[in-house]
Backbone as a printed PyTorch tensor [residue, N CA C, xyz], in Angstrom:
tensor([[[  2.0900, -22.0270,  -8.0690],
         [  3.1430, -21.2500,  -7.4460],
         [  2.9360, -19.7720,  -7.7330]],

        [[  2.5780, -18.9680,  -6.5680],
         [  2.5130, -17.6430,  -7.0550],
         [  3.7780, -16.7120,  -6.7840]],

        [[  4.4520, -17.2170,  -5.4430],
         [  5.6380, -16.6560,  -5.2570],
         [  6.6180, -17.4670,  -4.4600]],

        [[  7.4930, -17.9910,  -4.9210],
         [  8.5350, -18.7640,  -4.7590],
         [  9.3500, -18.4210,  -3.3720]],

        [[ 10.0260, -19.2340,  -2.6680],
         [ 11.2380, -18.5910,  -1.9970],
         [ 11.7900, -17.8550,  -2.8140]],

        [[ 12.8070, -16.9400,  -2.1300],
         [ 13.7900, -16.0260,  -2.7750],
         [ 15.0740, -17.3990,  -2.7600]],

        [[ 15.0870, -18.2010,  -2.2240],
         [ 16.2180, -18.8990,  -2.7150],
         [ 16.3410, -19.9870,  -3.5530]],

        [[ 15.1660, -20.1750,  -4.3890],
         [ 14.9410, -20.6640,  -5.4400],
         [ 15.7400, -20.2300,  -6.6690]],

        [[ 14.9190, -18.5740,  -6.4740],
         [ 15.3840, -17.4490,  -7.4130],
         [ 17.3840, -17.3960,  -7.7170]],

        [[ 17.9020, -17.5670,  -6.4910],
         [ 18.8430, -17.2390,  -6.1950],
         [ 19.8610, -18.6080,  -6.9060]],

        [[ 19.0610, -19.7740,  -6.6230],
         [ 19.8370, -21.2790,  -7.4690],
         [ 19.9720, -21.1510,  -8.6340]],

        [[ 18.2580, -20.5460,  -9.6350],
         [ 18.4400, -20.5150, -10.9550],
         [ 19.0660, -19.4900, -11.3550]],

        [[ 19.5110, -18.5400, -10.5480],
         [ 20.8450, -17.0920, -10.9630],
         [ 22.0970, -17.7720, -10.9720]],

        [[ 22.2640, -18.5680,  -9.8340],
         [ 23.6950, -19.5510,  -9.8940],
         [ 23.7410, -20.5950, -10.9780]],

        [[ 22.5640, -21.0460, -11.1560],
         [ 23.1160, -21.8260, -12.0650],
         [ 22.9070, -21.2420, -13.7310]],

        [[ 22.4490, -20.3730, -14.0340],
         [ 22.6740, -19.8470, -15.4150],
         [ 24.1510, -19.1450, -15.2580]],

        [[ 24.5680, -18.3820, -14.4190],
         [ 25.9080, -18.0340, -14.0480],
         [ 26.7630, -18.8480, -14.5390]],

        [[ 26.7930, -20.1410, -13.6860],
         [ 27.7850, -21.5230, -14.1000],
         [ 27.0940, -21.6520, -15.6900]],

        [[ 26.3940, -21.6450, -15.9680],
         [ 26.3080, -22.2040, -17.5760],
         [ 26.8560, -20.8170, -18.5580]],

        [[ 27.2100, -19.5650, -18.0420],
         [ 27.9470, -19.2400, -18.7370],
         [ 26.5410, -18.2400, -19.6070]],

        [[ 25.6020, -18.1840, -19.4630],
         [ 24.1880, -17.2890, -20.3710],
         [ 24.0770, -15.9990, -19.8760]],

        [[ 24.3060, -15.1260, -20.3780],
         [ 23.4050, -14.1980, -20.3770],
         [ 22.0730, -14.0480, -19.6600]],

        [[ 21.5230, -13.0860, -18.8940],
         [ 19.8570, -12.6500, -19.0950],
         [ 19.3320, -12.6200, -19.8940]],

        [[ 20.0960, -11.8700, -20.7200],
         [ 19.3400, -11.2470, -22.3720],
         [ 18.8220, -13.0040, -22.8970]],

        [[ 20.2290, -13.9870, -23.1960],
         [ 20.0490, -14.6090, -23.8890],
         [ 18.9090, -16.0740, -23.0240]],

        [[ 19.1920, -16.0440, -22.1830],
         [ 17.7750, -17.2470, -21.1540],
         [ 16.6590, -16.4110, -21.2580]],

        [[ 16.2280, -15.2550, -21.2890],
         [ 15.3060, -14.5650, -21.5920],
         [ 14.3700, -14.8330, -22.7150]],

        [[ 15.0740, -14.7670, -24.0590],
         [ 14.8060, -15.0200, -24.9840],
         [ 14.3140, -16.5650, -25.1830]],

        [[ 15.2640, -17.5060, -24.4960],
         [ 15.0990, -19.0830, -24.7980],
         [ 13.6700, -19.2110, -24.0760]],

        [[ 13.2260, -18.8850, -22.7820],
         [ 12.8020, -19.2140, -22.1360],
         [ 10.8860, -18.2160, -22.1770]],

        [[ 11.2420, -17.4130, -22.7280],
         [  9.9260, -16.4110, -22.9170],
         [  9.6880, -15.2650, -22.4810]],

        [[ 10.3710, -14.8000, -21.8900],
         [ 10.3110, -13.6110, -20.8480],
         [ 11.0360, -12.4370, -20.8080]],

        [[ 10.2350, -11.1940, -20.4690],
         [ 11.6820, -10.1150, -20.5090],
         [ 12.8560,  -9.9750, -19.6010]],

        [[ 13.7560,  -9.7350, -20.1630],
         [ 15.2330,  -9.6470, -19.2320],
         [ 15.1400,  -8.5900, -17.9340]],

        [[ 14.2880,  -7.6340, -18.2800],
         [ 14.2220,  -7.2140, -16.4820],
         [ 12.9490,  -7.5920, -15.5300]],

        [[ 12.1490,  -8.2170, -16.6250],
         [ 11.3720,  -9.4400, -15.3890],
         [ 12.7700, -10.7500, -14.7760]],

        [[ 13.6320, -10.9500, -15.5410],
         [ 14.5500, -12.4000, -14.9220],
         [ 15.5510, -11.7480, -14.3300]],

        [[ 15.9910, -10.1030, -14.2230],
         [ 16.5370,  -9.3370, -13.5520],
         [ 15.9770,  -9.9210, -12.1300]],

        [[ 14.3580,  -9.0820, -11.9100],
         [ 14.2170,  -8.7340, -11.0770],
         [ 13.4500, -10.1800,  -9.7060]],

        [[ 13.7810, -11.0540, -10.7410],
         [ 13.6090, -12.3780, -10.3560],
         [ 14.6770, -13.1120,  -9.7300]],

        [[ 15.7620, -12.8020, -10.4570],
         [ 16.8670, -13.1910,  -9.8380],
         [ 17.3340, -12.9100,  -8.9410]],

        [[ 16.6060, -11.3050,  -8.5150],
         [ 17.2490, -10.8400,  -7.1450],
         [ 16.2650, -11.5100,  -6.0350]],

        [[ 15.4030, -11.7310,  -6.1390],
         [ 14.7840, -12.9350,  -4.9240],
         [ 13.4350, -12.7170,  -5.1110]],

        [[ 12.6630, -11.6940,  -6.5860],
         [ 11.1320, -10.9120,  -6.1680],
         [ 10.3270, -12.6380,  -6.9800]],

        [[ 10.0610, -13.5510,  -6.7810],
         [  9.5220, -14.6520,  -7.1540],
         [  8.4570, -14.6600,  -7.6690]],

        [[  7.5150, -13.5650,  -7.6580],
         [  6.5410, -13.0510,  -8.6240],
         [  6.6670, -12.5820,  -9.5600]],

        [[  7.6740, -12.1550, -10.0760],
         [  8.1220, -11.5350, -11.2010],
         [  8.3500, -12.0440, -12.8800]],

        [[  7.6840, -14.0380, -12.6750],
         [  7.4020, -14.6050, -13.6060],
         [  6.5470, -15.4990, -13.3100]],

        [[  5.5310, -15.6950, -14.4290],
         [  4.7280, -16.5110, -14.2390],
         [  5.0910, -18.4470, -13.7220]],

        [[  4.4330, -18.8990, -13.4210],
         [  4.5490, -20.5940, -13.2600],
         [  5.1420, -21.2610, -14.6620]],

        [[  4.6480, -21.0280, -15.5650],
         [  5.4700, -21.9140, -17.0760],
         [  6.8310, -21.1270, -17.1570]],

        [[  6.7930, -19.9560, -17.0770],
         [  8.7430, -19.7050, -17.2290],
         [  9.3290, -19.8170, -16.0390]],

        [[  8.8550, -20.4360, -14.9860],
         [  9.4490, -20.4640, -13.9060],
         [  9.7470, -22.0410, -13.8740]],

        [[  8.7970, -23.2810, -14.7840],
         [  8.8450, -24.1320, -14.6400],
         [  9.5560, -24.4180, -15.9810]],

        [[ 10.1620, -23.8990, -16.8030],
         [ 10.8170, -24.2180, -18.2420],
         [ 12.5320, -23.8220, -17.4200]],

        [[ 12.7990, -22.5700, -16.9250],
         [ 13.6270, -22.4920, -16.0130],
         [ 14.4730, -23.7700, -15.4500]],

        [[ 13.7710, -23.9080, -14.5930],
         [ 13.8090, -25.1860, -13.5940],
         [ 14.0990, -26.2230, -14.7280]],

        [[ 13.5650, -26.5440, -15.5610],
         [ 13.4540, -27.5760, -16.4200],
         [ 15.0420, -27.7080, -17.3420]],

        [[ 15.5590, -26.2340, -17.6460],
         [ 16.9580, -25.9690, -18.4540],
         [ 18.0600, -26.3860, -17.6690]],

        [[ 18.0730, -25.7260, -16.0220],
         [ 19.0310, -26.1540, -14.9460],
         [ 18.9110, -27.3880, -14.2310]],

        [[ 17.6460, -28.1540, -14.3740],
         [ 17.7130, -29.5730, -13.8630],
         [ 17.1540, -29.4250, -12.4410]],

        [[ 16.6160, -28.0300, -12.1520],
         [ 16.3430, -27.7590, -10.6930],
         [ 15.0330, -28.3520, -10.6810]],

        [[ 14.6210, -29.2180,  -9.3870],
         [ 13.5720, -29.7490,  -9.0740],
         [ 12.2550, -29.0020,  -7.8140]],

        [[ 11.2640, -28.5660,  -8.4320],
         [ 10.6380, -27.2000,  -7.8150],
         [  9.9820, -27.9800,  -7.1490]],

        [[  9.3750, -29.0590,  -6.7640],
         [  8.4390, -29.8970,  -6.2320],
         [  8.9280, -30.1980,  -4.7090]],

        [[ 10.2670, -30.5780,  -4.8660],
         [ 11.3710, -30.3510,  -3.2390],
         [ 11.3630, -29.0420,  -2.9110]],

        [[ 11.2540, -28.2590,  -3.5130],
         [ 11.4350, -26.6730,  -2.6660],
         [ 10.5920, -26.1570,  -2.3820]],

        [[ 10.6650, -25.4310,  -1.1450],
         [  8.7810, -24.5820,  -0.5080],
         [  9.1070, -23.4040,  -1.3590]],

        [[  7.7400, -23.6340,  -1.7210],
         [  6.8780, -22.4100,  -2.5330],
         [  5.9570, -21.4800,  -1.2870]],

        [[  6.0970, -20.5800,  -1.5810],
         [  5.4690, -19.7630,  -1.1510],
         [  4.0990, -19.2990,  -1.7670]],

        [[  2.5330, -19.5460,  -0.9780],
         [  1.3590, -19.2140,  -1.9760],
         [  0.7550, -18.0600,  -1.5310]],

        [[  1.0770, -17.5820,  -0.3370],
         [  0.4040, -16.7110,   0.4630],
         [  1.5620, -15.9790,   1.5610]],

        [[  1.4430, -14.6130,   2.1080],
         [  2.1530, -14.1830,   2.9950],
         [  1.4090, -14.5090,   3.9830]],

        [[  2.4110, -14.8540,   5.3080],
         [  1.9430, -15.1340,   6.5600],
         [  1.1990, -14.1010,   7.2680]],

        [[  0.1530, -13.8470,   6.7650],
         [ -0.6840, -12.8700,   7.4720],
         [ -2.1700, -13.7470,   8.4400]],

        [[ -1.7500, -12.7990,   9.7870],
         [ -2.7750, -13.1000,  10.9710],
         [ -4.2900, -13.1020,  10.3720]],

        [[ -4.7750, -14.2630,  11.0750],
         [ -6.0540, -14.1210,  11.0080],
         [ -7.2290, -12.8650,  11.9600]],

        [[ -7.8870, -12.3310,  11.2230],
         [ -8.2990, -11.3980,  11.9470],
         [-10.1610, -11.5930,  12.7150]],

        [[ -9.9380, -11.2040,  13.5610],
         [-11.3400, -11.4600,  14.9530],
         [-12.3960, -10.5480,  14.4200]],

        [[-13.4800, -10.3030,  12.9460],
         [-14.4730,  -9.3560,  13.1280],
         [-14.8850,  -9.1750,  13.9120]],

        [[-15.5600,  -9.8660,  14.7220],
         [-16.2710,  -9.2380,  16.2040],
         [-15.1560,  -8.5070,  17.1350]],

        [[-13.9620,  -8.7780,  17.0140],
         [-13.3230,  -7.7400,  18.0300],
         [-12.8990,  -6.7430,  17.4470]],

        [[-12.9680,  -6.5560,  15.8070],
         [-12.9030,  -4.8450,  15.4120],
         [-13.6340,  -3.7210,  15.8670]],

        [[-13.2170,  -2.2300,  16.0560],
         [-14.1300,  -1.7620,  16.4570],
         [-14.8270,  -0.6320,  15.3780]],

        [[-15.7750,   0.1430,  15.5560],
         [-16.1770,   0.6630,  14.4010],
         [-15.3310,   1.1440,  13.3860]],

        [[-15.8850,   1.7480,  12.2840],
         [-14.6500,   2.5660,  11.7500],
         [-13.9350,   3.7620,  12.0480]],

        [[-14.3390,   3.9850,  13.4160],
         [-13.8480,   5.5880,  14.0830],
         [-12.5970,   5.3450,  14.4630]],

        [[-11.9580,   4.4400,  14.4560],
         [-10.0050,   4.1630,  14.2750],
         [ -9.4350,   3.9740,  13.5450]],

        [[ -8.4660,   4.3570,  13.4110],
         [ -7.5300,   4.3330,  12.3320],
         [ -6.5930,   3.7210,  12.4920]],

        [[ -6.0280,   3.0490,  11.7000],
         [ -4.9400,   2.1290,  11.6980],
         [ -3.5760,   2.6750,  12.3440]],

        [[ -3.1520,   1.8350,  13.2190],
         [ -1.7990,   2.5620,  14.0440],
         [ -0.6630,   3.0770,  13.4390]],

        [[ -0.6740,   2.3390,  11.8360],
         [  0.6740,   2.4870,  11.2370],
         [  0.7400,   3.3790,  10.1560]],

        [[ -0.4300,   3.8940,  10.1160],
         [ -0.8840,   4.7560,   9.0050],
         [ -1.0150,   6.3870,   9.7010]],

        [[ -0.3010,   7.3150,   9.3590],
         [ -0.1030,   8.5500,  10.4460],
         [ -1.7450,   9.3190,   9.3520]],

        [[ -2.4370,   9.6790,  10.5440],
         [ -3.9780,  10.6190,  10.3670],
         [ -3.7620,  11.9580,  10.1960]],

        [[ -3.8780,  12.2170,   9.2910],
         [ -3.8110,  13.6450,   8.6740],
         [ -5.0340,  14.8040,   9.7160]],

        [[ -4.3750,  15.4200,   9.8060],
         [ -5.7070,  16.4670,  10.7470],
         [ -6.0980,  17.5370,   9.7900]],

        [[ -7.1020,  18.3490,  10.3490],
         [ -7.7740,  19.5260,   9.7780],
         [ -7.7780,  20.5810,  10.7280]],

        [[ -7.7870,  21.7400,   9.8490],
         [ -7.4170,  23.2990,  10.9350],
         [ -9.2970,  23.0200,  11.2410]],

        [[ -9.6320,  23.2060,  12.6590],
         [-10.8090,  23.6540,  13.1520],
         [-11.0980,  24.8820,  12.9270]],

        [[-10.3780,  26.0800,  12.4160],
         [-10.3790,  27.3140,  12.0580],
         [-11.5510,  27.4730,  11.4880]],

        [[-12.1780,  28.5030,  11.7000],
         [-13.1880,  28.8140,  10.4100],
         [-12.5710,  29.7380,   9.3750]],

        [[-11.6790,  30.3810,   9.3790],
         [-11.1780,  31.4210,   8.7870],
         [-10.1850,  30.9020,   8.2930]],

        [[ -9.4600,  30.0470,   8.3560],
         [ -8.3830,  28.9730,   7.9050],
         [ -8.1880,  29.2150,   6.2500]],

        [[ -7.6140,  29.6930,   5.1530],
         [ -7.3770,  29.2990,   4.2950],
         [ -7.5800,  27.6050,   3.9010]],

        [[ -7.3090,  27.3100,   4.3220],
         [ -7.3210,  25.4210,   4.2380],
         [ -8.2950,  24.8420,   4.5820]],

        [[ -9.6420,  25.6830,   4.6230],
         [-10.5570,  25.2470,   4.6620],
         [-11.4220,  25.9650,   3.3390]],

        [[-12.0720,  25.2010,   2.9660],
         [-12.6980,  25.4820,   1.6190],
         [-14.2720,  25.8480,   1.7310]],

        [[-14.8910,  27.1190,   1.0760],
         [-16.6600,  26.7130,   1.6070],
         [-17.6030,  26.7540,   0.0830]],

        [[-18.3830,  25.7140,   0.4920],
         [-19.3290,  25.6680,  -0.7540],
         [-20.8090,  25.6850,   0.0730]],

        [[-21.8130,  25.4620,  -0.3920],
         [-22.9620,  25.5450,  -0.4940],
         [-23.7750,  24.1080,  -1.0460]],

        [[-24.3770,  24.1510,  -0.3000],
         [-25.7260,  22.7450,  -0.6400],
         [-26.7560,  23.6480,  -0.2530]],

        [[-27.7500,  23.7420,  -1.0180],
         [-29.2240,  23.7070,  -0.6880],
         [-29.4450,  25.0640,   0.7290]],

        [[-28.4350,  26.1340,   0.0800],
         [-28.2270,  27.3840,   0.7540],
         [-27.7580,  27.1230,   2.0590]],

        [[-27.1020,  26.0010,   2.4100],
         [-26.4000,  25.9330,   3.7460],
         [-24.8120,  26.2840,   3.5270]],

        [[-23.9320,  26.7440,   4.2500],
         [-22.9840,  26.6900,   3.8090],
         [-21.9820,  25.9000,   4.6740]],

        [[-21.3390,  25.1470,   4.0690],
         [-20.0610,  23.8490,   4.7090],
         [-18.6560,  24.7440,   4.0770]],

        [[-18.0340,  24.2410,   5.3800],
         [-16.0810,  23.7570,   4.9860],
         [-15.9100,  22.6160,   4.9580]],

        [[-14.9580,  22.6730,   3.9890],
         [-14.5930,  20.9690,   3.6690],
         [-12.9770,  21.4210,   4.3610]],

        [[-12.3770,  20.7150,   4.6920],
         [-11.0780,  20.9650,   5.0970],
         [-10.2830,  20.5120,   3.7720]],

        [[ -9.3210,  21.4460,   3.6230],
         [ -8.7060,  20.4460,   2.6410],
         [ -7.1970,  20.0630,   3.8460]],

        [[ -7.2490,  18.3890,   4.1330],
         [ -6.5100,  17.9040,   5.0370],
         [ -4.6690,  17.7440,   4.5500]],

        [[ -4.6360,  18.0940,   3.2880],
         [ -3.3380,  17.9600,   2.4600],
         [ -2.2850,  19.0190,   2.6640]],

        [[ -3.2550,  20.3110,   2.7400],
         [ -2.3750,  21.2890,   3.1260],
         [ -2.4140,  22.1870,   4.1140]],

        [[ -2.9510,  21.7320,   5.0140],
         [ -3.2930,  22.1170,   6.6180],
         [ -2.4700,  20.7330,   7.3740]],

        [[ -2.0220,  19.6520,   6.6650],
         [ -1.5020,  18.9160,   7.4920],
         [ -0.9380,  18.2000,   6.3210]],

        [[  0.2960,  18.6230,   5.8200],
         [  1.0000,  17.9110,   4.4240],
         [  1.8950,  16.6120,   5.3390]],

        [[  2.1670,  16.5040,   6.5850],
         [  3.1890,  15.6660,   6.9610],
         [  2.5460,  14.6200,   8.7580]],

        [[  1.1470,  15.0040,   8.8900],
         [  0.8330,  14.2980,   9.5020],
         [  1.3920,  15.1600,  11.1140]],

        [[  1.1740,  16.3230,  10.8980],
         [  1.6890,  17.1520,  12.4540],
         [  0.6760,  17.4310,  13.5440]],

        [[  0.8220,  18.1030,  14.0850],
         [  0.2520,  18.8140,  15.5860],
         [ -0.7680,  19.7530,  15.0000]],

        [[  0.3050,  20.6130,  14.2370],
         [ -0.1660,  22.2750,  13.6900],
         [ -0.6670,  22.2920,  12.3180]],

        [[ -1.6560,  23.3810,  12.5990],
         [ -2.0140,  23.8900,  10.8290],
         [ -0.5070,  23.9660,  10.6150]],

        [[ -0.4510,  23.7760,   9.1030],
         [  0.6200,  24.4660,   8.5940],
         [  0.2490,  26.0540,   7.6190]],

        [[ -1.0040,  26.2720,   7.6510],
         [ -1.2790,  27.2720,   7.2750],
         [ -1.3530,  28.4110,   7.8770]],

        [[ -1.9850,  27.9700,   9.2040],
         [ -2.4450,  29.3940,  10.3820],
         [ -1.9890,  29.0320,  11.7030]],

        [[ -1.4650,  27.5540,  11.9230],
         [ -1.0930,  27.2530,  13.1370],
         [ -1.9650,  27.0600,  14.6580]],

        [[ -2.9990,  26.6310,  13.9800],
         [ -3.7390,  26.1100,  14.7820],
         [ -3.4720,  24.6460,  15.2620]],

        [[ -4.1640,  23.9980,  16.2860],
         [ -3.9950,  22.7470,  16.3010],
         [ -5.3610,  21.7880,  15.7410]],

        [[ -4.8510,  20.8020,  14.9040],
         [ -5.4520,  20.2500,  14.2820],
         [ -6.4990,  19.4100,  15.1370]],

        [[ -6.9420,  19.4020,  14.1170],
         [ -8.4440,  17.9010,  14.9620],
         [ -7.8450,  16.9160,  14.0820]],

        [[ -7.9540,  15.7000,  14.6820],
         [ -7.7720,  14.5630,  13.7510],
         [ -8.6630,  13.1670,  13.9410]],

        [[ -9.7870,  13.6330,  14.5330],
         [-11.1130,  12.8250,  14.3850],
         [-12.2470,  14.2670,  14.9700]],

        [[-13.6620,  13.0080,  14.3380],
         [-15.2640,  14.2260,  14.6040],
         [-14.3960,  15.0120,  15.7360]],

        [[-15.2460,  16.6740,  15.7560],
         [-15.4780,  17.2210,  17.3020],
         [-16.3790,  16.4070,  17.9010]],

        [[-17.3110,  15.8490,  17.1720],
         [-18.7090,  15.4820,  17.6260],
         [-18.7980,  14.2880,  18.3390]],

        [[-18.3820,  13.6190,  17.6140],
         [-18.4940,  11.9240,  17.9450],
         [-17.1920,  11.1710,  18.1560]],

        [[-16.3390,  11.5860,  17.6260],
         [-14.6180,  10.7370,  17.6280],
         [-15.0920,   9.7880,  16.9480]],

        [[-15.1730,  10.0980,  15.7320],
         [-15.0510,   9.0220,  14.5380],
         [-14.0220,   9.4270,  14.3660]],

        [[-12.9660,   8.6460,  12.9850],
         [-11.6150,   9.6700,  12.4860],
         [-12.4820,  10.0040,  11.1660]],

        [[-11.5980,  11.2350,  10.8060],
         [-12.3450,  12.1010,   9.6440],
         [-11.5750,  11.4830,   8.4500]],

        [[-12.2130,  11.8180,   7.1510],
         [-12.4590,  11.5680,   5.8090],
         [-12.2920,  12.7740,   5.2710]],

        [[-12.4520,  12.5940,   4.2970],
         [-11.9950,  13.9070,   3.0350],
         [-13.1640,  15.0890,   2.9440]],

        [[-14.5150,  14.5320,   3.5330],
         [-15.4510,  15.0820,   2.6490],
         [-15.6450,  16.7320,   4.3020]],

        [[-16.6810,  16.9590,   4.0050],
         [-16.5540,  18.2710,   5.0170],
         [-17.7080,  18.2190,   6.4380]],

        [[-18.4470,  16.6520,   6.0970],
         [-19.5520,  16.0880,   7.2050],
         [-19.2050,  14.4390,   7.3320]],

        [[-19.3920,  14.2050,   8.4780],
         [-18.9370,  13.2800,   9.5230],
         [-20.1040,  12.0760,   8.5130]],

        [[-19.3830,  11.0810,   8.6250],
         [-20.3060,  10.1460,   7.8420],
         [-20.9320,   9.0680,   9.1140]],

        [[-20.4550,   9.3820,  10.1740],
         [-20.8420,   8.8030,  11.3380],
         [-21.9230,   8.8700,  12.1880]],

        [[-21.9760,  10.6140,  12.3470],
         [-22.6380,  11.3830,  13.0810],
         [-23.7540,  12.6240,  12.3570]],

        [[-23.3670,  12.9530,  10.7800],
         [-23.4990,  13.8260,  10.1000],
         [-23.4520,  15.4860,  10.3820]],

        [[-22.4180,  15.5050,  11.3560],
         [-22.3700,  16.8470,  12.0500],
         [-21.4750,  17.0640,  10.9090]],

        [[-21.1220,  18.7840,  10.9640],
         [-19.9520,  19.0690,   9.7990],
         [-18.7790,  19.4120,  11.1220]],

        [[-17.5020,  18.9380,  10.1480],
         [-16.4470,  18.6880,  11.1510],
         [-15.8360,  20.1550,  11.4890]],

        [[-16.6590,  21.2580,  10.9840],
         [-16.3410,  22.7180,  11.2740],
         [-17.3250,  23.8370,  11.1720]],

        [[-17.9270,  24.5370,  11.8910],
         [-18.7840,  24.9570,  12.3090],
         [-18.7290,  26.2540,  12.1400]],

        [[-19.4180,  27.3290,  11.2430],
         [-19.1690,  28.2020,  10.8950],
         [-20.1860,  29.4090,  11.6330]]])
């Protein structure tokens, strides 16, 4: 059992209730800390291992073998062949952009091997996932110019190896 119904959780809260115990004190009987059986009681079923969950059960007379356990969240199986490269980004995850500026404060320049790169720094040219620099007010890129990969932290396209700003 890795994570229980929440209304498991919710029987053995009722029934230490009716017996009149404490957290503190089933805590103690049973092995466990009182804001792990806090936070158990409110329905989080991971929040104790299988032996204090089954000594539990064992004090209130509750029978865990009749009740669905939960071992896994219902998560979709996913199609590798119908993913597409890594040049997308997840829909639910908002893509931070970079000022295309060359002159941009929020863009940073170092040196390799006497070439010189901007790295964007994407945190504070785009702290909230917007349209605009928030530095100079440009509009952001939020994948390659080059290729439409989506961009990464570093200051060259790991796709295409163009640099994502061109000085």
């Amino acid at each position: 059992m890795t994570k229980l119904d929440p209304e498991i959780c919710r029987e053995i809260k009722n029934a230490r209730k009716a017996a009149k115990i404490s957290q503190s004190e089933l805590s103690k009987e049973v092995g466990c800390l009182q804001s792990a059986l806090s936070m158990f009681e409110q329905g989080d079923g991971t929040k104790l291992n299988d032996e204090v969950v089954k000594r539990l059960a064992a004090k209130f007379g509750i029978d865990l073998t009749k009740k669905a356990a939960i071992s896994a969240p219902n998560v979709p199986k996913v199609d590798i062949a119908a993913l597409k490269f890594a040049s997308q980004a997840p829909v639910n995850i908002p893509v931070r952009g970079f000022c295309p500026n060359s002159a941009c404060p929020s863009n940073n320049a170092y040196q390799v091997d006497g070439r010189t790169f901007l790295k964007p720094d994407r945190s504070s040219a785009d702290p909230v996932g917007g349209r605009f620099c928030a530095v100079c007010g440009e509009v952001l890129e939020k994948r390659c110019p080059n290729c439409g990969a989506s961009v990464h932290d570093g200051a060259v396209c790991s796709l295409c190896g163009e640099p994502y700003i061109h000085i």
